[in-house]
Coordinates of C-alpha atoms and ligand atoms in Angstrom, one line a residue:
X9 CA 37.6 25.9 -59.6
X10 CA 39.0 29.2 -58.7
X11 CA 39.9 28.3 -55.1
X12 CA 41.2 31.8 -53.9
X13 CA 37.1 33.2 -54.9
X14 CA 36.0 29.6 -53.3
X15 CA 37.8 30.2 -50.4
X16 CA 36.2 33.9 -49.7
X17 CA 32.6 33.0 -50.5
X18 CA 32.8 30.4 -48.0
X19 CA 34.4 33.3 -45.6
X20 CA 31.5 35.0 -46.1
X21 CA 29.0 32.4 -46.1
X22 CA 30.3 31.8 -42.3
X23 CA 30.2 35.6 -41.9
X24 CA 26.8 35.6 -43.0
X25 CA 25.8 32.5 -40.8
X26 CA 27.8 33.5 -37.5
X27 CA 27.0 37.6 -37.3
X28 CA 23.9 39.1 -36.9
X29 CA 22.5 40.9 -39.7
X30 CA 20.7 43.9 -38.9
X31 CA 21.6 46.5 -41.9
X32 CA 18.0 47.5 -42.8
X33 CA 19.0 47.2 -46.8
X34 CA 19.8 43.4 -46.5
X35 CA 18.8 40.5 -46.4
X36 CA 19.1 36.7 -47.3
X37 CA 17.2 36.0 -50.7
X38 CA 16.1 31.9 -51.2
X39 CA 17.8 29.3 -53.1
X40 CA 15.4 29.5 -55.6
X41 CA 16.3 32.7 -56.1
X42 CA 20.1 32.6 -56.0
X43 CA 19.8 30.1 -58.3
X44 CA 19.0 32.0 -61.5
X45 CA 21.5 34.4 -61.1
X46 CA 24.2 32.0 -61.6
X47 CA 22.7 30.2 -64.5
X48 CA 23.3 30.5 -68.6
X49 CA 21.3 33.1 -68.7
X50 CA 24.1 35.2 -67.7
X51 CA 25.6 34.6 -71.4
X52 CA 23.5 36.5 -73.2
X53 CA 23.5 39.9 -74.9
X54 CA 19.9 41.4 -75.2
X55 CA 20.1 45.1 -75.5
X56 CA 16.2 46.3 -76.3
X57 CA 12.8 45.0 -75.3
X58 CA 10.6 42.2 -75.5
X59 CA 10.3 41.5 -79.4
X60 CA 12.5 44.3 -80.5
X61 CA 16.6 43.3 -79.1
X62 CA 19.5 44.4 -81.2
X63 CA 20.7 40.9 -80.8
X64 CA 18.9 37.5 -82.0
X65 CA 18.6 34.5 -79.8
X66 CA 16.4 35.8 -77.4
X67 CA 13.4 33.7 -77.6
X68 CA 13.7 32.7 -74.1
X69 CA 15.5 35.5 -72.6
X70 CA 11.9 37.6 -73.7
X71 CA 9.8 34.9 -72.0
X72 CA 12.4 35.4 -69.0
X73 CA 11.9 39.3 -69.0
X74 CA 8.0 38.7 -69.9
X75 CA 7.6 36.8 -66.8
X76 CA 9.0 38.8 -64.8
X77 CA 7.0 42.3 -65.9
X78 CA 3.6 40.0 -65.8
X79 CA 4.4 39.3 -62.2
X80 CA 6.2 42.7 -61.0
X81 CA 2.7 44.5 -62.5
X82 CA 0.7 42.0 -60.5
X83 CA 3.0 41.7 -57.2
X84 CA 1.8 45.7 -56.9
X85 CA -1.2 46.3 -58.7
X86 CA 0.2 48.9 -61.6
X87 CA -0.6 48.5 -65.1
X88 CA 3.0 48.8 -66.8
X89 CA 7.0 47.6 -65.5
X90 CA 10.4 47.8 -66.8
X91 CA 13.0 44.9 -65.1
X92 CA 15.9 45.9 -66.4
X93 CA 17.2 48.4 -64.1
X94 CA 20.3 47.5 -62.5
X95 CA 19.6 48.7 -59.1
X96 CA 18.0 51.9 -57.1
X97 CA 20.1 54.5 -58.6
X98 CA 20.2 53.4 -61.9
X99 CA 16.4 53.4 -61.8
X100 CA 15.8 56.8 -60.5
X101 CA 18.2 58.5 -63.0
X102 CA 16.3 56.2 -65.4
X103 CA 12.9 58.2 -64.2
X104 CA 14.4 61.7 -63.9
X105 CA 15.2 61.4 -67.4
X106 CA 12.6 60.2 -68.5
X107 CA 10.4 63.6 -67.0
X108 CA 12.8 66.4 -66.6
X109 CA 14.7 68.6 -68.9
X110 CA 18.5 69.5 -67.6
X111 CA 17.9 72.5 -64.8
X112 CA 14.5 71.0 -63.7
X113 CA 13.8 71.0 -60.3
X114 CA 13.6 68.1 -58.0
X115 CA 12.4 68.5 -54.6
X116 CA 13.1 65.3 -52.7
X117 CA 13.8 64.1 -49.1
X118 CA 17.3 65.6 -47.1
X119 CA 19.8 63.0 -46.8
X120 CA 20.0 63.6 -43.0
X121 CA 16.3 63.6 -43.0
X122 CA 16.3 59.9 -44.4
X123 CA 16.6 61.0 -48.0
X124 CA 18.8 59.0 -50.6
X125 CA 22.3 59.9 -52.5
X126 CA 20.0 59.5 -55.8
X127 CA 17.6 61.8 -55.0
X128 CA 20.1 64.4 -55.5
X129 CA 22.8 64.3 -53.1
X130 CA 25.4 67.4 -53.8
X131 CA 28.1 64.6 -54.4
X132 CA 25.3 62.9 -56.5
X133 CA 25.7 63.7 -61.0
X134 CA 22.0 63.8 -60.2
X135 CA 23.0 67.6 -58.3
X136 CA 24.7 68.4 -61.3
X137 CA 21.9 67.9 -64.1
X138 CA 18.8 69.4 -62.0
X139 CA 18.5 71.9 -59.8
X140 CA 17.9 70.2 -56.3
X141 CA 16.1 71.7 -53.5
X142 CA 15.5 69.4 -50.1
X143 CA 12.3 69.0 -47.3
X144 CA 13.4 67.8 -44.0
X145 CA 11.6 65.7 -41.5
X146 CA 10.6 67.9 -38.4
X147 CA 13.2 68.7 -35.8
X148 CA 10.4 68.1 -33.0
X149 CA 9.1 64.9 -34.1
X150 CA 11.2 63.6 -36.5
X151 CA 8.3 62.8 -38.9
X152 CA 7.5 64.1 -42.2
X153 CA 5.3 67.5 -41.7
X154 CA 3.0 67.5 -45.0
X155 CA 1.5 71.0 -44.4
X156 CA 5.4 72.2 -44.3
X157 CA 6.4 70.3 -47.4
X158 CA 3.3 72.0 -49.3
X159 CA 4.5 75.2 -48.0
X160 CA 8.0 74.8 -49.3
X161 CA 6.4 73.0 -52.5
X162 CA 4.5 76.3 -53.4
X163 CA 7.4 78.7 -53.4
X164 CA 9.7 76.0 -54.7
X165 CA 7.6 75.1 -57.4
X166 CA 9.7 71.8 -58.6
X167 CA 8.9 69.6 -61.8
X168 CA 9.1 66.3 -59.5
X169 CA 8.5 65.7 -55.8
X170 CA 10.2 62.7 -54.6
X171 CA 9.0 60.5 -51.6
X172 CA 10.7 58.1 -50.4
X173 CA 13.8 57.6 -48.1
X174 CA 16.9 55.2 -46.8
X175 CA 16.3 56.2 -43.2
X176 CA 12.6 56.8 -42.4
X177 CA 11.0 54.7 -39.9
X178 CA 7.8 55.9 -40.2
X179 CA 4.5 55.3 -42.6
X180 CA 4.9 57.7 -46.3
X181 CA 1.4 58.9 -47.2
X182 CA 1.7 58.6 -50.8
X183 CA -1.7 60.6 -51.2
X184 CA -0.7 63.3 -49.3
X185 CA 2.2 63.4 -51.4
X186 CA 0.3 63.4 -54.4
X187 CA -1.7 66.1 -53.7
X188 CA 1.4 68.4 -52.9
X189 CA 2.2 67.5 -56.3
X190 CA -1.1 68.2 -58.0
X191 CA -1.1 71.1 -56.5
X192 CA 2.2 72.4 -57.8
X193 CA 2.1 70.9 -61.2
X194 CA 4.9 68.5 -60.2
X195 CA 5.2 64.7 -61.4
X196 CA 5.0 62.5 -58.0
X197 CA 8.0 59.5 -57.7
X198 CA 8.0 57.3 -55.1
X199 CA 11.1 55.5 -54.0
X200 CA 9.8 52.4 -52.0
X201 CA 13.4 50.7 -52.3
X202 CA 13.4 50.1 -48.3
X203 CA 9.6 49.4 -48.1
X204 CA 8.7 47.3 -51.2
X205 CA 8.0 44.0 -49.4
X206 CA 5.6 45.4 -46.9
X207 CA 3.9 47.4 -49.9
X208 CA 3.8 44.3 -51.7
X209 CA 2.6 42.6 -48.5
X210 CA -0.4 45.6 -48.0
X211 CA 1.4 46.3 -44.6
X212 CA 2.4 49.9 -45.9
X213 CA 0.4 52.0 -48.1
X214 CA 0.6 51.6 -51.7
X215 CA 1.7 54.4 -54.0
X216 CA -0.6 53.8 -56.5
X217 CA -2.9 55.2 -57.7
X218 CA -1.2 58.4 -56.5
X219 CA 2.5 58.3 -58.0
X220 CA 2.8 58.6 -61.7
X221 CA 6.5 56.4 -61.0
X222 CA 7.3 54.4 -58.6
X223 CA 11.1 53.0 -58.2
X224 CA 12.4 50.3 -55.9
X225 CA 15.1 48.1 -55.7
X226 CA 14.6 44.1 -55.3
X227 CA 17.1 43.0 -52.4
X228 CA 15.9 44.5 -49.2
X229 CA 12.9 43.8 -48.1
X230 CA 11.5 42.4 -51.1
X231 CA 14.1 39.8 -50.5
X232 CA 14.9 39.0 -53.8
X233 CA 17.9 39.4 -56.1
X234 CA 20.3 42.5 -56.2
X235 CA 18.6 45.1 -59.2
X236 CA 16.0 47.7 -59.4
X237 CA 12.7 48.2 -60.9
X238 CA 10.3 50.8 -62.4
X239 CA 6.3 50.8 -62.4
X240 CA 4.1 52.9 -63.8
X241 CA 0.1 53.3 -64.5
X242 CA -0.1 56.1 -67.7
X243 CA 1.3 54.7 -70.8
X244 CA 1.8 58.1 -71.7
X245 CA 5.2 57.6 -69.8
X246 CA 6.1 54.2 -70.9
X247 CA 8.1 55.5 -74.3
X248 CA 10.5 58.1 -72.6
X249 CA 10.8 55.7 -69.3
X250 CA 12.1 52.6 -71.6
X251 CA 14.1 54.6 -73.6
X252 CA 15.8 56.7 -70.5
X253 CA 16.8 52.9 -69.3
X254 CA 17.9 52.0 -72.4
X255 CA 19.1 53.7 -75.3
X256 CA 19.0 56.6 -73.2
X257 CA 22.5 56.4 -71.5
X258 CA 21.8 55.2 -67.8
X259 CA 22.4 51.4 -69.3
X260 CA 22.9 48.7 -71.7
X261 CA 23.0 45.1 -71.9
X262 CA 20.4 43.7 -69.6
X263 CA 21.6 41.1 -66.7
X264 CA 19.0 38.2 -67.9
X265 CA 19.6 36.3 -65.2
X266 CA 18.5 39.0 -62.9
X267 CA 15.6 39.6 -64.3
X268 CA 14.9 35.7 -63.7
X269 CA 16.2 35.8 -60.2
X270 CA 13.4 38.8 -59.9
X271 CA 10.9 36.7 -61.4
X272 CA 11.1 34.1 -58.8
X273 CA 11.3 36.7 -56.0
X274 CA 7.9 39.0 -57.4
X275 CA 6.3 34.8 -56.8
X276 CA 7.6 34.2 -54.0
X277 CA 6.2 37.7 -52.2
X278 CA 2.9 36.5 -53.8
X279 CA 2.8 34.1 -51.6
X280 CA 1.1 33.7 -47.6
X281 CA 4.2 32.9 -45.9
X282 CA 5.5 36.4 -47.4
X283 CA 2.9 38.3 -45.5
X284 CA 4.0 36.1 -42.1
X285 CA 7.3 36.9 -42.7
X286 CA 6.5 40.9 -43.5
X287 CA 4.4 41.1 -40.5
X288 CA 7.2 39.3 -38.2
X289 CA 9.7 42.1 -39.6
X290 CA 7.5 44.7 -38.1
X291 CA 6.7 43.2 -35.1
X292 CA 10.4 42.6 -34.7
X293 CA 10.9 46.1 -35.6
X294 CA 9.1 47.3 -33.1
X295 CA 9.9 45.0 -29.9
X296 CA 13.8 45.6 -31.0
X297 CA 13.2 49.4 -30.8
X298 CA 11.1 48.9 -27.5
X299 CA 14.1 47.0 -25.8
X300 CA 16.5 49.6 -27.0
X301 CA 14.9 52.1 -25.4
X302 CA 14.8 50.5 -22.1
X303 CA 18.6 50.5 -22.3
X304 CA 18.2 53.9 -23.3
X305 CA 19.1 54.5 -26.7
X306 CA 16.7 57.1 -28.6
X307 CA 15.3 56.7 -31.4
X308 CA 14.2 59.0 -33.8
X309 CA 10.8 59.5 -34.5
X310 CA 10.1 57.9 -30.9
X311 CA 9.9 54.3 -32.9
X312 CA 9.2 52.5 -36.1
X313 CA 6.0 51.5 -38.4
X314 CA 8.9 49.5 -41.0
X315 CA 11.1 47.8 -40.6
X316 CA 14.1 49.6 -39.7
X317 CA 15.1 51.9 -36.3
X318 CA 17.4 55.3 -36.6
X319 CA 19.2 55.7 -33.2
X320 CA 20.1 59.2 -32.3
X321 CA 23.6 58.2 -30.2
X322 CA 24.1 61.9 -28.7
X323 CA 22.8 60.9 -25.2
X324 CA 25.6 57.6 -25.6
X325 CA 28.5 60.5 -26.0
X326 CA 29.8 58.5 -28.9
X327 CA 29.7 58.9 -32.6
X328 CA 27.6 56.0 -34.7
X329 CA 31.0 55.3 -36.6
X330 CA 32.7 54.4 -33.4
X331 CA 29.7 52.4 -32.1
X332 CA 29.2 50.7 -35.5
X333 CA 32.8 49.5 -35.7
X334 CA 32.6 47.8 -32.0
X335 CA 29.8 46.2 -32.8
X336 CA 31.1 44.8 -35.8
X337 CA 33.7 43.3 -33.4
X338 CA 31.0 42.3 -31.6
X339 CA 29.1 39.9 -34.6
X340 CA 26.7 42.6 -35.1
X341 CA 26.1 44.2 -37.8
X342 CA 24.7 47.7 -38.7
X343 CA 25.7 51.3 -40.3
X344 CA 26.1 54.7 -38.9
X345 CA 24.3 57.3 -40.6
X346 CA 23.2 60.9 -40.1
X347 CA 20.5 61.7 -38.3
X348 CA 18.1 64.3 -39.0
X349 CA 19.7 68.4 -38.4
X350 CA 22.9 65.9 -37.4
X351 CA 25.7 68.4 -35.7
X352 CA 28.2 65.8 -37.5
X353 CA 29.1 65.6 -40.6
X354 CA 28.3 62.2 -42.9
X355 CA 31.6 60.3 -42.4
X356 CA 31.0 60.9 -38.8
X357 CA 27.5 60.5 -38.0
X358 CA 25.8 60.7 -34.6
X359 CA 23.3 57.5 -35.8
X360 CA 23.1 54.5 -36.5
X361 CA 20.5 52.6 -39.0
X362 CA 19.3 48.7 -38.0
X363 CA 16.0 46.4 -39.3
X364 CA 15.3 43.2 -39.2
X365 CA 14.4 42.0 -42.6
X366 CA 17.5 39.4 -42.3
X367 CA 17.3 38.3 -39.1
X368 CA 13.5 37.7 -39.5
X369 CA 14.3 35.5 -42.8
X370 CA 16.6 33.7 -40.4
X371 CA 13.3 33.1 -38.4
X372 CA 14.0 35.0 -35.2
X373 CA 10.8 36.6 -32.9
X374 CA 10.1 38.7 -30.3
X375 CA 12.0 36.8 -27.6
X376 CA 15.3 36.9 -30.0
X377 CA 15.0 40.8 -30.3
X378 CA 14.8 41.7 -26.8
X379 CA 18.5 39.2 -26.6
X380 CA 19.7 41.3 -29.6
X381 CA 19.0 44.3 -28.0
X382 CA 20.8 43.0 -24.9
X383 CA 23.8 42.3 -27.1
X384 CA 24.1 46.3 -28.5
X385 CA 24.0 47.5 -24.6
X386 CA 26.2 45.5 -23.8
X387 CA 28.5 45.7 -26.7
X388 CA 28.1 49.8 -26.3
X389 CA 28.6 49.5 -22.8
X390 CA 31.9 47.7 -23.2
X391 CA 32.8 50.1 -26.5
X392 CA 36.9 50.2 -25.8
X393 CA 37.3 47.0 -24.2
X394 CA 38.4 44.3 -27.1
X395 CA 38.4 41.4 -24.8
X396 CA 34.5 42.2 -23.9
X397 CA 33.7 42.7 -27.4
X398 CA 35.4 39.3 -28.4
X399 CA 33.3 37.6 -25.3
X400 CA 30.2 39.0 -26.8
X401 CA 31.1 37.7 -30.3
X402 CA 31.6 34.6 -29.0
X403 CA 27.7 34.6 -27.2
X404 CA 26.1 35.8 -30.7
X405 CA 27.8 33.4 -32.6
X406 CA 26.1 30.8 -30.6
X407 CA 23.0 32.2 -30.5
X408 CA 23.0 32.5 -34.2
X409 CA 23.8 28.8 -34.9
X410 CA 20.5 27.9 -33.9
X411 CA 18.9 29.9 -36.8
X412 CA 18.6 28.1 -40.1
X413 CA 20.2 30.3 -42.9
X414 CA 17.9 30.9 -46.0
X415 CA 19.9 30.4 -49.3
X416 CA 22.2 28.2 -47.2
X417 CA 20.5 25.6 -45.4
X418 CA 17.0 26.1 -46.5
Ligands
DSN27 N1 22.5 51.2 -49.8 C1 21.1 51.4 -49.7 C2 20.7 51.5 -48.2 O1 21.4 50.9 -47.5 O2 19.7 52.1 -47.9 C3 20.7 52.5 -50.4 O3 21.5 52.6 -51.6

């Protein structure tokens, strides 16, 4: 045993058991699904698809990988899947690719808006290949104004409209997107990378049938295994999406024991608890966004349909960096961001980002929220003073150990 990497998985295993999780991107996935990723299946090269690897051996890895599409197609109702993406980014590259020629335009969702590095961030290779132009949330509401984004769609005139964002709290219509895009000419991706558990729960509006490609990631609220994945309806697409993942350049080797670890979560969100558990992460949501605003935090948007909250900190006087790292010292957990037409710059943000995917699979409610809430006032309220912040680390931690850890204990 390696007991220097023993010794800092157990570090974080307490980490992950004593703080309180609220980075809207995590979560705690099942033993059943750790337990794949950590298996033989790890040991093999199988660079290709189902039937056709440049390797032999792979009888099982293809029933591994054939599981996995059968389900992914099923979990959300599309007709075609690749698995082998190894996360978010690698999957959207994988699907601009696939669609676009170098220069193409992309028309996709601001960073500070709620957008994400991938969909063609300036510091993104993804600015550098195609010709990026952004729509922002309204500065008034904070939500998504479709007439505007048609508007901007018409004199932009892109080859792909992106929905989809890091940092959105509120409901995407997909079919309104679609029809900007029909109307331009412009192939329609959705990134559901944040939302994927409550579309695969029906708690958030499918994209399909009105994306030709959607792209998500496995680990947030889907609450399965680190990776990404592509789905599709047209088999029109299917030759230049397989071949952007791989031979095209974005990857190689598939991570088999992934794409098992995926298989086991796609079954496990197929399941009734799943929709319990999605619908708690709402109602969470919500009540935690409801308490924050009677200790006066704003949020943007006014509140949440997801499962995540954006807090505009201007009104605190304090960047989201500052607040972030105090309540870090506090046991709890979340990341500053921009938020939409920020004054600040990214590295110092006047946001900060928090859901409740993980502390919902730790099987907190409604009456746990409002005392989580309590805890960021109070940590906020105490920002500079170390000795509070320990005090308060000290009352989370033991209102933690009464929630059961999934992949740990259960
Ligand atoms: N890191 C993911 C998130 O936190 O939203 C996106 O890459």
């Amino acid at each position: 045993m390696d007991t220097q990497i023993d010794e800092l998985i157990k570090k974080e295993e307490k980490r992950q058991r004593e703080e309180l999780q609220l980075i809207p991107s995590e979560n705690y996935a099942s033993k059943n699904v750790l337990a794949p990723l950590s298996s033989v299946l790890s040991n093999k090269y199988s660079e290709g698809y189902i039937g056709k690897r440049y390797y032999q051996g792979n009888t099982y890895i293809d029933e591994v990988e054939n599981l996995a599409i059968e389900r992914a197609k099923k979990l959300f109702s599309c007709n075609f899947a690749n698995v082998q993406p190894l996360s978010g980014t690698p999957a959207n590259i994988s699907v601009y690719l696939a669609l676009l020629k170098p220069g193409d335009k992309i028309m996709s969702m601001n960073l500070a808006s709620g957008g994400h590095l991938s969909h063609g961030s300036p510091v993104s290779v993804v600015s550098t290949l195609f010709n990026i132009v952004f729509y922002d949330v309204s500065e008034q509401t904070g939500v998504l104004d479709y007439d505007q984004i048609l508007e901007q769609a018409k004199k932009e005139k892109p080859q792909l409209i992106i929905a989809g964002a890091s940092a959105y709290p509120r409901i995407i219509d997909f079919e309104k997107f679609s029809q900007i895009a029909k109307e331009v000419g412009a192939y329609l991706m959705a990134d559901i990378a944040h939302i994927a558990g409550l579309v695969a729960s029906e708690l958030h509006p499918s994209p399909f049938p009105f994306a030709d490609v959607v792209t998500t990631t496995t680990h947030k609220t889907l609450r399965g295994p680190r990776g990404g994945l592509i789905l599709w309806n047209n088999q029109d697409l299917s030759a230049q999406i397989n071949k952007a993942v791989f031979p095209g350049g974005v990857q190689a080797g598939p991570h088999n024991n992934v794409h098992a670890a995926k298989a086991v979560c796609f079954y496990e969100a197929m399941q009734p608890e799943f929709k319990t558990y999605t619908q708690q992460v709402i109602i969470n949501a919500k009540v935690l966004g409801d308490e924050l605003r009677t200790h006066s935090f704003n949020l943007v948007s006014s509140g949440t349909d997801n499962h995540l909250l954006l807090v505009d900190l201007r009104n605190k006087g304090t960047g989201g960096k500052t607040i972030a790292q105090a309540l870090d010292k506090a046991g709890i957990i979340v990341n500053y961001n921009m938020i939409p037409y920020d004054p600040s710059t990214p590295f110092k943000p006047s946001g900060i980002r928090l859901g409740t995917p993980a502390v919902t699979s730790r099987g907190m409610v409604e009456k746990d929220m409002v005392k989580i809430a309590g805890f960021i006032n109070q940590a906020v309220e105490n920002l500079s003073d170390d000795v509070e912040l320990a005090k308060i680390r000290e009352q989370v931690i033991n209102f933690t150990s009464s929630f059961k850890v999934p992949g740990l204990d259960t």
